[in-house]
Amino acid sequence: MMRREEEGVAPINFMWHLVWDFKWDLLKGLLTAVNVSIAALILSMVIGMLFALARMSRFKVFSIFASVYVNIFRGIPALVSVIWVYFGWSLLFGHNFTVYQAGVIALTLLYSSFFCEIFRSALQAIHKGQREAGMALGLTRGRIFRSIMLPQATKIAIPNIGSMYIGMIKDTSTFAIIGMVEVVRVTQNLNSTYFQPFVLYTAAAGLYVVIAFLVDFIFRNAELNFSYPPQGRLAKFLSRKKKKRIEGLMKST
Amino acid sequence: MPTSSNNEVLMELSGVRKTFGTIEVLHGIDLQITKGSHAVIFGPSGSGKSTVLRCMNLLEEPDVGSIKFLGNEYGPGSGRKEDGKRGKSIDLRRKVGMVFQQFNLFPHLSAIDNLALPYRAVRGGSVHEAQERAAHELNKVGLLKFAANYPSQLSGGQQQRVAIARALSLDPELMLFDEPTSALDPELVGEVLAVMRELAETGMTMVVVTHEMNFAREIGDLNVFMEAGNIVATGGSDFFENCTNQRAQEFIGSVL
Ligand SMILES: Nc1ncnc2c1ncn2[C@@H]1O[C@H](COP(=O)(O)OP(=O)(O)OP(=O)(O)O)[C@@H](O)[C@H]1O
Ligand SMILES: [Mg+2]
């Protein structure tokens, strides 16, 4: 067997120290990805909830509009979406978004359609007796939504929100194409200087995996805190004062 | 049982018809509930008992006919918002309590908050005031020490008692019960009936759909037998002894 040198191929020399040398650049890229995806997560959840309500509305115009929106946008890849927002929009309307804005908008357009479906199925999973109990108590529609439907729907939706968020952060990798200095862009830049694709992309993959683990941990915890009765430490801590007050009432009544 | 001292009519249904899709399930219900009375509605499954009860607090809106309550009239269209303000039906619901077969407690709230949240939403005021009132009502159904429990931490009978306390905390003029013990294990039926019996003794106006014939016999001063969307027979406290309607007799015989 010929050795690599004899073939004229450079010997394999993994420069793992690059990861350490450029850790701050990589982490800054990660921070950008997290920033963009969190902003988009919040917007997508709010807009997705509005679309979910529109979709379940008894007014046909709203429900048709929402379902058309969902079916269009959940089919578009993030790469296409961001190019469209960043380049297409400025051509059409002569207004330029910053790279950061374009990323947030692109993700929000896509993920609000997913969140619409997640929230719709969560709201529909709530037993209809809950609404009826609220109505029978003379609560307003708004109050029933805020205090009865929304908390229960959130609990049902939490695991799905978590996996959506992992998808969102992965989708930020496509924003390298419009020049956002996120993880992939940083990796590309380093690679063009050092030509160490294996080392550098392993590091990039590692960062995404770490975030995915972290997100999973956070959402599992959220699920615990949203269970009835609350199980998480945070909820237990927060409910301590409440418990004391109830105990006080139990004595005084 | 104390019967109504005066004969003031609290709620009156006249010619109430209700259609689901193309099927009419109530064919013109006339019913007067006098203040302080305890009406019992019974009859075979699907005869429209729940629908009558649900019309009484406008969870179902009658298609034809009217419901008079405390000087107001409600009928087809009353659930809609009027002149941009809150629909009238909400005012009725705040004075009519309802207890469901499936309890329908809010699972994400502790027992005390199941009472305090609606109380505060309807009455305003501070959380503390609402919880004070809630504690008072829970105490009356013997569940004060479970105030911090969530519905999943209560037995069916306890859940139903919390549901009754929740409805009572809003000071209703009329209480509706739709088969309140049907979802309970037999050994838990008693504690719920005891609470209802006590409530009846305080003079609360009640309409109860139930198959507990002994309980019906005990509290019912207006007994209503329904079949296929019609009221077929009615009678006073002596209904179970002196009823002449054959279908009603058969039905009573079959459930006793
Ligand atoms: N939301 C609805 N949509 C369509 N049909 C309905 C609806 N609610 C009730 N019905 C029908 O109306 C009829 C009366 O129902 P209702 O629930 O009032 O009967 P019920 O006397 O309470 O029976 P049960 O003893 O089984 O509770 C039944 O035939 C039922 O199928
Ligand atoms: Mg029924």
GROMACS .gro file of N, CA, C and O and ligand atoms in nm, chain A residues 128, chain B residues 19-21 23-26 43-54 60 101 178-179 209 211 226 229, ligand 1:
model
  143
  128LYS      N    1  -6.324   2.013   2.670
  128LYS     CA    2  -6.415   2.126   2.648
  128LYS      C    3  -6.487   2.169   2.775
  128LYS      O    4  -6.536   2.281   2.786
  272THR      N    5  -8.224   2.285   1.878
  272THR     CA    6  -8.191   2.197   1.766
  272THR      C    7  -8.040   2.184   1.754
  272THR      O    8  -7.968   2.283   1.763
  273PHE      N    9  -7.990   2.062   1.741
  273PHE     CA   10  -7.848   2.042   1.708
  273PHE      C   11  -7.842   1.992   1.565
  273PHE      O   12  -7.894   1.885   1.534
  274GLY      N   13  -7.779   2.068   1.479
  274GLY     CA   14  -7.778   2.030   1.338
  274GLY      C   15  -7.919   2.035   1.284
  274GLY      O   16  -7.978   2.143   1.278
  276ILE      N   17  -8.148   1.805   1.405
  276ILE     CA   18  -8.232   1.728   1.499
  276ILE      C   19  -8.277   1.815   1.615
  276ILE      O   20  -8.194   1.872   1.686
  277GLU      N   21  -8.407   1.826   1.631
  277GLU     CA   22  -8.458   1.900   1.745
  277GLU      C   23  -8.456   1.809   1.867
  277GLU      O   24  -8.516   1.701   1.865
  278VAL      N   25  -8.385   1.852   1.973
  278VAL     CA   26  -8.374   1.766   2.091
  278VAL      C   27  -8.460   1.815   2.208
  278VAL      O   28  -8.485   1.741   2.301
  279LEU      N   29  -8.504   1.941   2.204
  279LEU     CA   30  -8.603   1.990   2.300
  279LEU      C   31  -8.721   2.043   2.220
  279LEU      O   32  -8.706   2.129   2.134
  296GLY      N   33  -8.504   1.104   3.380
  296GLY     CA   34  -8.555   1.048   3.256
  296GLY      C   35  -8.446   0.972   3.185
  296GLY      O   36  -8.328   0.980   3.224
  297PRO      N   37  -8.481   0.898   3.081
  297PRO     CA   38  -8.382   0.813   3.016
  297PRO      C   39  -8.270   0.893   2.948
  297PRO      O   40  -8.284   1.012   2.924
  298SER      N   41  -8.160   0.825   2.921
  298SER     CA   42  -8.045   0.887   2.856
  298SER      C   43  -8.086   0.943   2.720
  298SER      O   44  -8.159   0.880   2.645
  299GLY      N   45  -8.038   1.063   2.691
  299GLY     CA   46  -8.068   1.125   2.563
  299GLY      C   47  -8.201   1.197   2.559
  299GLY      O   48  -8.241   1.249   2.454
  300SER      N   49  -8.271   1.203   2.673
  300SER     CA   50  -8.403   1.266   2.672
  300SER      C   51  -8.394   1.419   2.674
  300SER      O   52  -8.494   1.486   2.655
  301GLY      N   53  -8.275   1.473   2.697
  301GLY     CA   54  -8.260   1.618   2.690
  301GLY      C   55  -8.243   1.687   2.825
  301GLY      O   56  -8.249   1.809   2.834
  302LYS      N   57  -8.216   1.609   2.931
  302LYS     CA   58  -8.203   1.668   3.065
  302LYS      C   59  -8.086   1.767   3.071
  302LYS      O   60  -8.102   1.880   3.118
  303SER      N   61  -7.971   1.723   3.023
  303SER     CA   62  -7.855   1.812   3.026
  303SER      C   63  -7.880   1.936   2.942
  303SER      O   64  -7.838   2.046   2.980
  304THR      N   65  -7.944   1.917   2.830
  304THR     CA   66  -7.967   2.031   2.741
  304THR      C   67  -8.057   2.134   2.808
  304THR      O   68  -8.034   2.255   2.797
  305VAL      N   69  -8.159   2.088   2.880
  305VAL     CA   70  -8.245   2.181   2.954
  305VAL      C   71  -8.161   2.259   3.054
  305VAL      O   72  -8.168   2.383   3.063
  306LEU      N   73  -8.078   2.186   3.128
  306LEU     CA   74  -7.996   2.250   3.230
  306LEU      C   75  -7.899   2.350   3.167
  306LEU      O   76  -7.879   2.460   3.219
  307ARG      N   77  -7.841   2.311   3.056
  307ARG     CA   78  -7.745   2.398   2.989
  307ARG      C   79  -7.812   2.521   2.929
  307ARG      O   80  -7.749   2.626   2.915
  313GLU      N   81  -7.614   2.656   2.634
  313GLU     CA   82  -7.681   2.638   2.505
  313GLU      C   83  -7.784   2.748   2.494
  313GLU      O   84  -7.856   2.778   2.588
  354GLN      N   85  -7.109   1.685   3.574
  354GLN     CA   86  -7.083   1.544   3.601
  354GLN      C   87  -6.932   1.516   3.616
  354GLN      O   88  -6.890   1.441   3.700
  431ASP      N   89  -7.575   1.878   3.715
  431ASP     CA   90  -7.598   1.781   3.607
  431ASP      C   91  -7.534   1.647   3.645
  431ASP      O   92  -7.415   1.629   3.629
  432GLU      N   93  -7.615   1.556   3.694
  432GLU     CA   94  -7.567   1.425   3.738
  432GLU      C   95  -7.437   1.435   3.818
  432GLU      O   96  -7.335   1.378   3.779
  462VAL      N   97  -8.031   1.729   3.804
  462VAL     CA   98  -8.053   1.612   3.719
  462VAL      C   99  -7.984   1.496   3.789
  462VAL      O  100  -7.864   1.504   3.818
  464HIS      N  101  -8.000   1.044   3.891
  464HIS     CA  102  -8.064   0.913   3.892
  464HIS      C  103  -8.068   0.857   4.033
  464HIS      O  104  -8.107   0.743   4.053
  479MET      N  105  -8.864   1.358   3.209
  479MET     CA  106  -8.846   1.394   3.067
  479MET      C  107  -8.831   1.268   2.982
  479MET      O  108  -8.774   1.169   3.026
  482GLY      N  109  -8.710   1.467   2.468
  482GLY     CA  110  -8.718   1.610   2.443
  482GLY      C  111  -8.843   1.678   2.494
  482GLY      O  112  -8.865   1.796   2.464
  510LIG     N1  113  -7.359   1.944   2.130
  510LIG     C1  114  -7.443   1.854   2.076
  510LIG     N2  115  -7.444   1.830   1.943
  510LIG     C2  116  -7.528   1.742   1.887
  510LIG     N3  117  -7.618   1.671   1.955
  510LIG     C3  118  -7.625   1.689   2.088
  510LIG     C4  119  -7.537   1.781   2.155
  510LIG     N4  120  -7.565   1.778   2.287
  510LIG     C5  121  -7.666   1.689   2.301
  510LIG     N5  122  -7.702   1.634   2.182
  510LIG     C6  123  -7.810   1.536   2.160
  510LIG     O1  124  -7.925   1.586   2.223
  510LIG     C7  125  -7.997   1.482   2.285
  510LIG     C8  126  -8.020   1.515   2.431
  510LIG     O2  127  -7.895   1.515   2.496
  510LIG     P1  128  -7.876   1.543   2.650
  510LIG     O3  129  -7.732   1.539   2.678
  510LIG     O4  130  -7.950   1.666   2.687
  510LIG     O5  131  -7.948   1.416   2.714
  510LIG     P2  132  -7.951   1.370   2.864
  510LIG     O6  133  -8.093   1.351   2.897
  510LIG     O7  134  -7.872   1.462   2.949
  510LIG     O8  135  -7.881   1.230   2.855
  510LIG     P3  136  -7.780   1.158   2.958
  510LIG     O9  137  -7.864   1.096   3.064
  510LIG    O10  138  -7.713   1.055   2.873
  510LIG    O11  139  -7.686   1.263   3.011
  510LIG     C9  140  -7.920   1.354   2.264
  510LIG    O12  141  -7.978   1.285   2.157
  510LIG    C10  142  -7.782   1.403   2.227
  510LIG    O13  143  -7.723   1.313   2.137
   0.00000   0.00000   0.00000
